[in-house]
Coordinates of C-alpha atoms and ligand atoms in Angstrom, one line a residue:
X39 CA -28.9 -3.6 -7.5
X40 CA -26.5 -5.0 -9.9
X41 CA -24.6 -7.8 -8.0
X42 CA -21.2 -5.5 -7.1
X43 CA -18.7 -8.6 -8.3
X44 CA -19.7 -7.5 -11.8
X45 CA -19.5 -3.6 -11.9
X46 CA -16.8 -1.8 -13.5
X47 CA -14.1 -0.8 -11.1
X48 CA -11.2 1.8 -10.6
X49 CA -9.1 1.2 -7.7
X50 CA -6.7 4.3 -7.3
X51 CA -5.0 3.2 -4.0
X52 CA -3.3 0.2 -3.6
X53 CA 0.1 -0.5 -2.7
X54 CA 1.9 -2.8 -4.2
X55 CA 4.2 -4.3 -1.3
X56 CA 1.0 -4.5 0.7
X57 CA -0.8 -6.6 -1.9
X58 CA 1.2 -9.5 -0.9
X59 CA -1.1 -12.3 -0.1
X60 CA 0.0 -14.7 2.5
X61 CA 0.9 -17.7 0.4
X62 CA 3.0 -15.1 -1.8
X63 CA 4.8 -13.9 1.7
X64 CA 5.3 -17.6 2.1
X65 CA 6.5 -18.6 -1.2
X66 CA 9.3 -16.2 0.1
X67 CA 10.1 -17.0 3.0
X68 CA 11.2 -20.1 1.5
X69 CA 12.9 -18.6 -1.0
X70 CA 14.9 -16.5 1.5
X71 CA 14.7 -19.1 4.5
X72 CA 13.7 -16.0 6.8
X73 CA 11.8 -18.5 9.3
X74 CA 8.4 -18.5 8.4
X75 CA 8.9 -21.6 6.4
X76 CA 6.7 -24.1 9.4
X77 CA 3.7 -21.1 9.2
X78 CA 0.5 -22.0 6.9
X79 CA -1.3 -19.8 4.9
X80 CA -4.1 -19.6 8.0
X81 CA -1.1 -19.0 10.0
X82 CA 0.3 -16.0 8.2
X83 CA -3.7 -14.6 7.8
X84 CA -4.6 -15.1 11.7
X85 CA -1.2 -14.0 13.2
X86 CA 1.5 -12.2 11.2
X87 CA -1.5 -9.9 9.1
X88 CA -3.3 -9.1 12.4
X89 CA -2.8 -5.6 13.8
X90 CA -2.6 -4.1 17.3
X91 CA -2.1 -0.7 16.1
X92 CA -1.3 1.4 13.6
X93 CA 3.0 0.9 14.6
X94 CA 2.4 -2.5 14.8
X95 CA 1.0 -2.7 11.1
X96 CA 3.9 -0.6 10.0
X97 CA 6.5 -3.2 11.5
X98 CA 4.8 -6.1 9.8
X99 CA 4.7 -3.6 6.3
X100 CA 8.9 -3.9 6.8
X101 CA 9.1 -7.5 7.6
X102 CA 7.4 -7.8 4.2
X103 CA 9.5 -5.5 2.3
X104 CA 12.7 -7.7 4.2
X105 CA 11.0 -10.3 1.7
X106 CA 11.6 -8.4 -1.7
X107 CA 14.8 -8.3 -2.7
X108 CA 14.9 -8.5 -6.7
X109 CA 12.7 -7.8 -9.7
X110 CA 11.4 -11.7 -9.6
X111 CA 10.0 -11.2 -6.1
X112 CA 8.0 -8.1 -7.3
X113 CA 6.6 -9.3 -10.1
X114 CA 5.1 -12.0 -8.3
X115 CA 2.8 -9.9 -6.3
X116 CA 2.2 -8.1 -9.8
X117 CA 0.7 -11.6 -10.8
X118 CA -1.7 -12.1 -8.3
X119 CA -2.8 -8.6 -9.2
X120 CA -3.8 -9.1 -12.2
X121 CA -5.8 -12.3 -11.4
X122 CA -7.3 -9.9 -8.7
X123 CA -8.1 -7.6 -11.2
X124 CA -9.6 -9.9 -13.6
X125 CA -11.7 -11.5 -10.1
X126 CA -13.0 -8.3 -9.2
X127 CA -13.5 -6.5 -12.5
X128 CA -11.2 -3.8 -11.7
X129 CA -10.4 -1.6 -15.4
X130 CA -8.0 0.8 -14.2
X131 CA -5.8 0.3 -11.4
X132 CA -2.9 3.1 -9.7
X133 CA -0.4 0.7 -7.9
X134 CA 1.9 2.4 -5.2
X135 CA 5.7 1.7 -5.4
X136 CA 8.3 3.1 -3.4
X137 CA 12.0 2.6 -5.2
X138 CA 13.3 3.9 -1.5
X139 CA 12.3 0.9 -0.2
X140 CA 14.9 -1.2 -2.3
X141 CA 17.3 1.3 -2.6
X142 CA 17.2 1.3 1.9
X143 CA 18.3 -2.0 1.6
X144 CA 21.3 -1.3 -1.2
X145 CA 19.1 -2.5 -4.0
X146 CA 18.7 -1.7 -7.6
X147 CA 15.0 -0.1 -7.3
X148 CA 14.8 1.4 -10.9
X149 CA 15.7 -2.0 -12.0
X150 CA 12.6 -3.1 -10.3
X151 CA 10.5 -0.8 -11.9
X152 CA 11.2 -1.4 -15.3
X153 CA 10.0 -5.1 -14.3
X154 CA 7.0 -3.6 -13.2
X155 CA 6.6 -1.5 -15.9
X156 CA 7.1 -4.0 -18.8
X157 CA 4.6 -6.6 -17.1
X158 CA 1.8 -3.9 -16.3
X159 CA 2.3 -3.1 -20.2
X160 CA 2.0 -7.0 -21.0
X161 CA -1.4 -7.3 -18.3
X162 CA -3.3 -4.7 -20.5
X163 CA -2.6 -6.2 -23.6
X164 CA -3.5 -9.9 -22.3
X165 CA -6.2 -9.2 -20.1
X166 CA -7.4 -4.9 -20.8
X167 CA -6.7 -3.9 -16.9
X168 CA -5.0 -0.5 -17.6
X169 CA -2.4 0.1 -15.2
X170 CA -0.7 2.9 -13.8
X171 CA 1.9 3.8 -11.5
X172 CA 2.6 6.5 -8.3
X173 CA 6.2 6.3 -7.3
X174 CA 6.0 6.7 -3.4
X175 CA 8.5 8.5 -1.7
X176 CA 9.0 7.3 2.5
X177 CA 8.0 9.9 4.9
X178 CA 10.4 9.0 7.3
X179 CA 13.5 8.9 4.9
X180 CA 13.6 12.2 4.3
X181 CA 13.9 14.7 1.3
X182 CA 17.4 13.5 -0.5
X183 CA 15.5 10.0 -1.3
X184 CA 12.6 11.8 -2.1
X185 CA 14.5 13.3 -4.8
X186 CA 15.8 9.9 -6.4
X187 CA 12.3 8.8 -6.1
X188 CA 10.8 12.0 -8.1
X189 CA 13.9 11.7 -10.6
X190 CA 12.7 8.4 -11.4
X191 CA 9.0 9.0 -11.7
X192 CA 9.9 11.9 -14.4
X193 CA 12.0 9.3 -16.1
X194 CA 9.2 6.8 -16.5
X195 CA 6.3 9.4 -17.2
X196 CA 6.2 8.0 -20.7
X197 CA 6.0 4.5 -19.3
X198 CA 3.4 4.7 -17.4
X199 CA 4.4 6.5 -14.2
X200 CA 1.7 9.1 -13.8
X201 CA 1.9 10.8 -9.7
X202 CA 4.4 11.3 -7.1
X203 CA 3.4 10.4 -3.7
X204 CA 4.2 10.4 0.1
X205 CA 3.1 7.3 1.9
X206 CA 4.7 5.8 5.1
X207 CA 4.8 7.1 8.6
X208 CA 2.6 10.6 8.8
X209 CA 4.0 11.2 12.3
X210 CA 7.5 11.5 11.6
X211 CA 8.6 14.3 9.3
X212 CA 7.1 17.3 8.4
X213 CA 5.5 18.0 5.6
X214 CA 7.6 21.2 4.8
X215 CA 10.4 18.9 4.4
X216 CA 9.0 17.9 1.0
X217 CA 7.6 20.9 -0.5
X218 CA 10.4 21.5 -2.7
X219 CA 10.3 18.0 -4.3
X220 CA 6.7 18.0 -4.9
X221 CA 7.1 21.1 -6.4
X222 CA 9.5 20.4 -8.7
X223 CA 7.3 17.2 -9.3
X224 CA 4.5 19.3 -10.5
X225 CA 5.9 21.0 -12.7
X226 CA 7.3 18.5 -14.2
X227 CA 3.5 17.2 -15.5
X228 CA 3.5 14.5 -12.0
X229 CA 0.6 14.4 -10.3
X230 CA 0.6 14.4 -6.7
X231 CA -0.8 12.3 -4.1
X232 CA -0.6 12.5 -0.4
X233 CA -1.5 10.2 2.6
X234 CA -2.8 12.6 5.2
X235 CA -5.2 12.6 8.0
X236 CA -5.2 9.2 8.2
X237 CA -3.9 8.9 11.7
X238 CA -2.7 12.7 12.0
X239 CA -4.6 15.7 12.2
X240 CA -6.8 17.7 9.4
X241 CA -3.9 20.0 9.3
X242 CA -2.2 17.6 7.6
X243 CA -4.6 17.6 4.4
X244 CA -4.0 21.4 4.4
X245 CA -0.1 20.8 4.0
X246 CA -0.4 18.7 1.6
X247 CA -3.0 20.9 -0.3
X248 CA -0.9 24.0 0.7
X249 CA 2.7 23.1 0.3
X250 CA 2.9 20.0 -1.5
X251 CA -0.1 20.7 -4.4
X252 CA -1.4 17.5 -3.7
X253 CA -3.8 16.8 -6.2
X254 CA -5.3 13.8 -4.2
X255 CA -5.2 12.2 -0.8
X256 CA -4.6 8.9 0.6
X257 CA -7.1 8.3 3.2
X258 CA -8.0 12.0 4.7
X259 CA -10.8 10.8 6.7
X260 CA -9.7 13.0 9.6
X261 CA -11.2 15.9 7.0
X262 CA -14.8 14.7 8.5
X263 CA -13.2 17.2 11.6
X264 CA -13.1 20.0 9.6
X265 CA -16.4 21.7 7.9
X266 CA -13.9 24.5 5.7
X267 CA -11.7 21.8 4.5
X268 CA -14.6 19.6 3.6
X269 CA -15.6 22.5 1.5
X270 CA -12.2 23.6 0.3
X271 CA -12.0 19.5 -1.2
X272 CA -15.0 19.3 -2.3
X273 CA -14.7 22.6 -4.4
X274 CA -11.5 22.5 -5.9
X275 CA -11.8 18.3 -6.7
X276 CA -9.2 17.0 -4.4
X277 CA -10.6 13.0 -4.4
X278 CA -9.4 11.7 -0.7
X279 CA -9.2 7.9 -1.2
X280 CA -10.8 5.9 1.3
X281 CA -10.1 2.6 2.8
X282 CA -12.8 1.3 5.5
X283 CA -11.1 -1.8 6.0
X284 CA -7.6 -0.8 6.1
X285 CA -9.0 2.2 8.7
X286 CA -10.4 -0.8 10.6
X287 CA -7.6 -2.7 11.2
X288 CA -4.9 -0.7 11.5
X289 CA -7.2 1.0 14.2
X290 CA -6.8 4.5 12.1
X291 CA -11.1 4.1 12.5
X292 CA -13.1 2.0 14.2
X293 CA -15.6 1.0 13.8
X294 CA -16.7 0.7 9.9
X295 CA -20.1 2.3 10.7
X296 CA -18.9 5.4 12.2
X297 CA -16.2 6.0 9.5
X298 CA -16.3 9.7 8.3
X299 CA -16.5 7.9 4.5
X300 CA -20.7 8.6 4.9
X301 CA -20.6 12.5 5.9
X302 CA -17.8 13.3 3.0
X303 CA -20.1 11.5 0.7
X304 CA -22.9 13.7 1.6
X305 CA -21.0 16.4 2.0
X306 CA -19.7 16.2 -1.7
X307 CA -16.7 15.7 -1.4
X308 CA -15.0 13.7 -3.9
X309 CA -14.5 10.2 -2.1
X310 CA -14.0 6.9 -3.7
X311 CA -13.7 3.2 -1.6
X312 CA -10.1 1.4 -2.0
X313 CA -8.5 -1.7 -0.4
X314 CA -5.0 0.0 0.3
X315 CA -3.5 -3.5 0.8
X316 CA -5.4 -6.2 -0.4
X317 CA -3.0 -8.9 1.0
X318 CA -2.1 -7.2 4.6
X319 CA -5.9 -6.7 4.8
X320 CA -7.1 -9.7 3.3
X321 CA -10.0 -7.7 1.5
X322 CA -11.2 -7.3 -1.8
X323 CA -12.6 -3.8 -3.4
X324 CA -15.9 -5.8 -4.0
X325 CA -16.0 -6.2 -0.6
X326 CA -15.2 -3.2 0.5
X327 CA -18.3 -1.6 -1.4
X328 CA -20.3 -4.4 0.0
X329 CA -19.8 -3.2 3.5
X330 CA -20.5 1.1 2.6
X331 CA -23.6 -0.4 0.8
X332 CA -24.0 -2.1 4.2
X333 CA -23.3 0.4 6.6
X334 CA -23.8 3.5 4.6
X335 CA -27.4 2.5 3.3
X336 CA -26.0 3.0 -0.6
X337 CA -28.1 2.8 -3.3
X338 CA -27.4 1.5 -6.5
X339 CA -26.9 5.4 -8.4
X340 CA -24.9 6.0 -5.4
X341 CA -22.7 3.1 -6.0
X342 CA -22.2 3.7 -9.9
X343 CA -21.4 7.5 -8.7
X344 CA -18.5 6.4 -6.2
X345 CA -17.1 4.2 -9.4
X346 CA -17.3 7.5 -11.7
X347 CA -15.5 8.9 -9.5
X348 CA -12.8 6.6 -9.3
X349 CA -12.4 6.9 -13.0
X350 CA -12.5 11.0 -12.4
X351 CA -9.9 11.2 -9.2
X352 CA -7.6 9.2 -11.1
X353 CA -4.1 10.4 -12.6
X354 CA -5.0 9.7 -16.3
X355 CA -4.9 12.3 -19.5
X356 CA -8.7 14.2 -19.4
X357 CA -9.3 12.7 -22.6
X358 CA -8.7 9.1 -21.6
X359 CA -10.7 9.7 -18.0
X360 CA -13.5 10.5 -20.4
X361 CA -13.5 7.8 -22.6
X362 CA -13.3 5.7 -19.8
X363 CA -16.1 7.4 -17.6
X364 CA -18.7 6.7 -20.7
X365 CA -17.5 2.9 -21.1
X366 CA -18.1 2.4 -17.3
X367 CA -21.6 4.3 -17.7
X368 CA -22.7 2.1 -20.6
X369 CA -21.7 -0.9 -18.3
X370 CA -24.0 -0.4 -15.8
X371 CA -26.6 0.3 -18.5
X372 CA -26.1 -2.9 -20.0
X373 CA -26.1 -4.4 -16.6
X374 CA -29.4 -3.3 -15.5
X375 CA -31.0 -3.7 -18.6
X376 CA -29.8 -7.4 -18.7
X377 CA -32.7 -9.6 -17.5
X378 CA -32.7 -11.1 -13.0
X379 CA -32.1 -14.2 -13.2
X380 CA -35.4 -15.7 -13.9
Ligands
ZN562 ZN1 -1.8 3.8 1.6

């Protein structure tokens, strides 16, 4: 097999608060003087980015959004991104932001996106990684902030802002809550994207298919529970991202080996591997194949088809998803044609 560093990579879920890596968070905490100042960068990795739960993750997710307070802080997360892209060969990449985040603290969070936007543009033209966005609305903040957040995403379609999404806690609100939104999304030419059954139930991935359109989901391994929705995503091309090491250590699914990734895989459905957080997890999407090869018993055609697919589950115009499927394929031609190391 082709060593996996050097494949061509799509990595469709990854949020872009959680891709703080600890000596960012720390850089910050200076900055801000919030007290984390005396930790190290082991520190931060061994104790504050260690998970007891799934609540317990979600409380250290807000202590680092208590750390992002203007465009500059942003941005550099968007930095080490793009060196993480360039690392792990990553082509095309869908960051998660959620504006409601800023704007819950009284800050300017379409201010922050333009910053966002105008770097990503500047990354592709320095270094090819083409970047797009999903504005993420909070589940727990309810449908008026929603609105803002799909407002904005509309605004910035041209830009570079291609889904609407609903990230945060699964358990709170229901879904209903957001079905006229996501509408109104859709048809304004947004794509939509869902975390469901991550933690909660397969009915979940129903609502989000049902009410909300969803044209993808975050996660969804709790699917594996349910042979008709299996089916239904498998025949109507509804990609459910997955994330073995995120599912791992927010103790969503443990462990790795029994993760429902390797029966929706043979089941057909459309799955593709994803870090979620890079920095809270500490993992890399390299890695993250590394370990389905490991536990799934992956073969290399199996591995290039799970990197199709990221290029085919992702938000882009059909033509572009194309173009890009047949530069990926003549990659991994010209990597296994290219002579082992003699
Ligand atoms: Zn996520």
């Amino acid at each position: 097999m082709a060593e996996i560093e050097l494949l061509p990579k799509a990595e469709l879920h990854l949020h872009l608060e959680g891709s703080i890596h600890p000596s960012v968070f720390l850089e910050l905490s200076q900055k801000y003087q919030t007290g984390y100042d005396s930790h190290t960068t082991g520190e931060v990795s061994q104790k504050l980015f260690q998970y007891e739960n799934f609540p317990d993750f979600l409380a250290t997710y807000k202590v680092v959004c208590e750390h992002l307070r203007e465009p500059a802080d942003y941005l550099r997360i968007l930095d080490w991104l793009a060196g993480y892209f360039v690392r792990e060969n990553i082509w095309y990449a869908e960051i998660i932001y959620s504006p409601a985040i800023p704007w819950n603290f009284g800050r300017d969070g379409k201010q922050i996106l333009v910053s966002l936007l105008e770097k990503s543009r500047k990354i592709q033209s320095s270094q090819g990684t083409i970047i797009r966005w999903i504005l993420d609305c909070v589940r727990q903040y309810g449908s008026e902030s929603a609105r803002q957040t799909a407002e904005l995403g509309h605004e910035f379609r041209e830009q570079g802002v291609v889904g609407l999404g609903l990230g945060g806690d699964e358990l709170s609100l229901e879904m209903k809550e957001y079905q006229e939104v996501f509408n109104w999304a859709k048809a304004h030419q947004l794509f939509i994207h869902v975390h469901a059954g991550e933690i909660g139930d397969p009915q979940q991935i129903w609502e989000a298919v049902r009410l909300l359109g969803a044209n993808r989901i975050g996660h969804g391994i709790q699917a594996a529970r349910d042979p008709d929705l299996m089916s239904y995503l498998r025949d109507h091309a509804i990609g459910l991202d997955i994330c073995l090491t995120s599912n791992l250590k927010t103790g969503a699914w443990t462990p790795i080996s029994e993760n429902p990734f390797g029966l929706l895989y043979r089941r057909g459905v459309p799955v593709t591997l994803n870090t979620d957080d890079p920095g809270l997890f500490q993992v890399s999407l390299s890695e993250e194949l590394q370990k389905a090869v490991q536990f799934f018993d992956l073969e290399e055609a199996d591995v290039q088809r799970i990197l199709l697919q990221g290029v085919h589950s992702s938000f882009l115009p059909y033509q572009e998803k194309m173009a890009l499927m047949k530069r990926f394929q003549e990659e991994f031609n010209r990597l296994s044609l290219s002579p082992d190391d003699a």
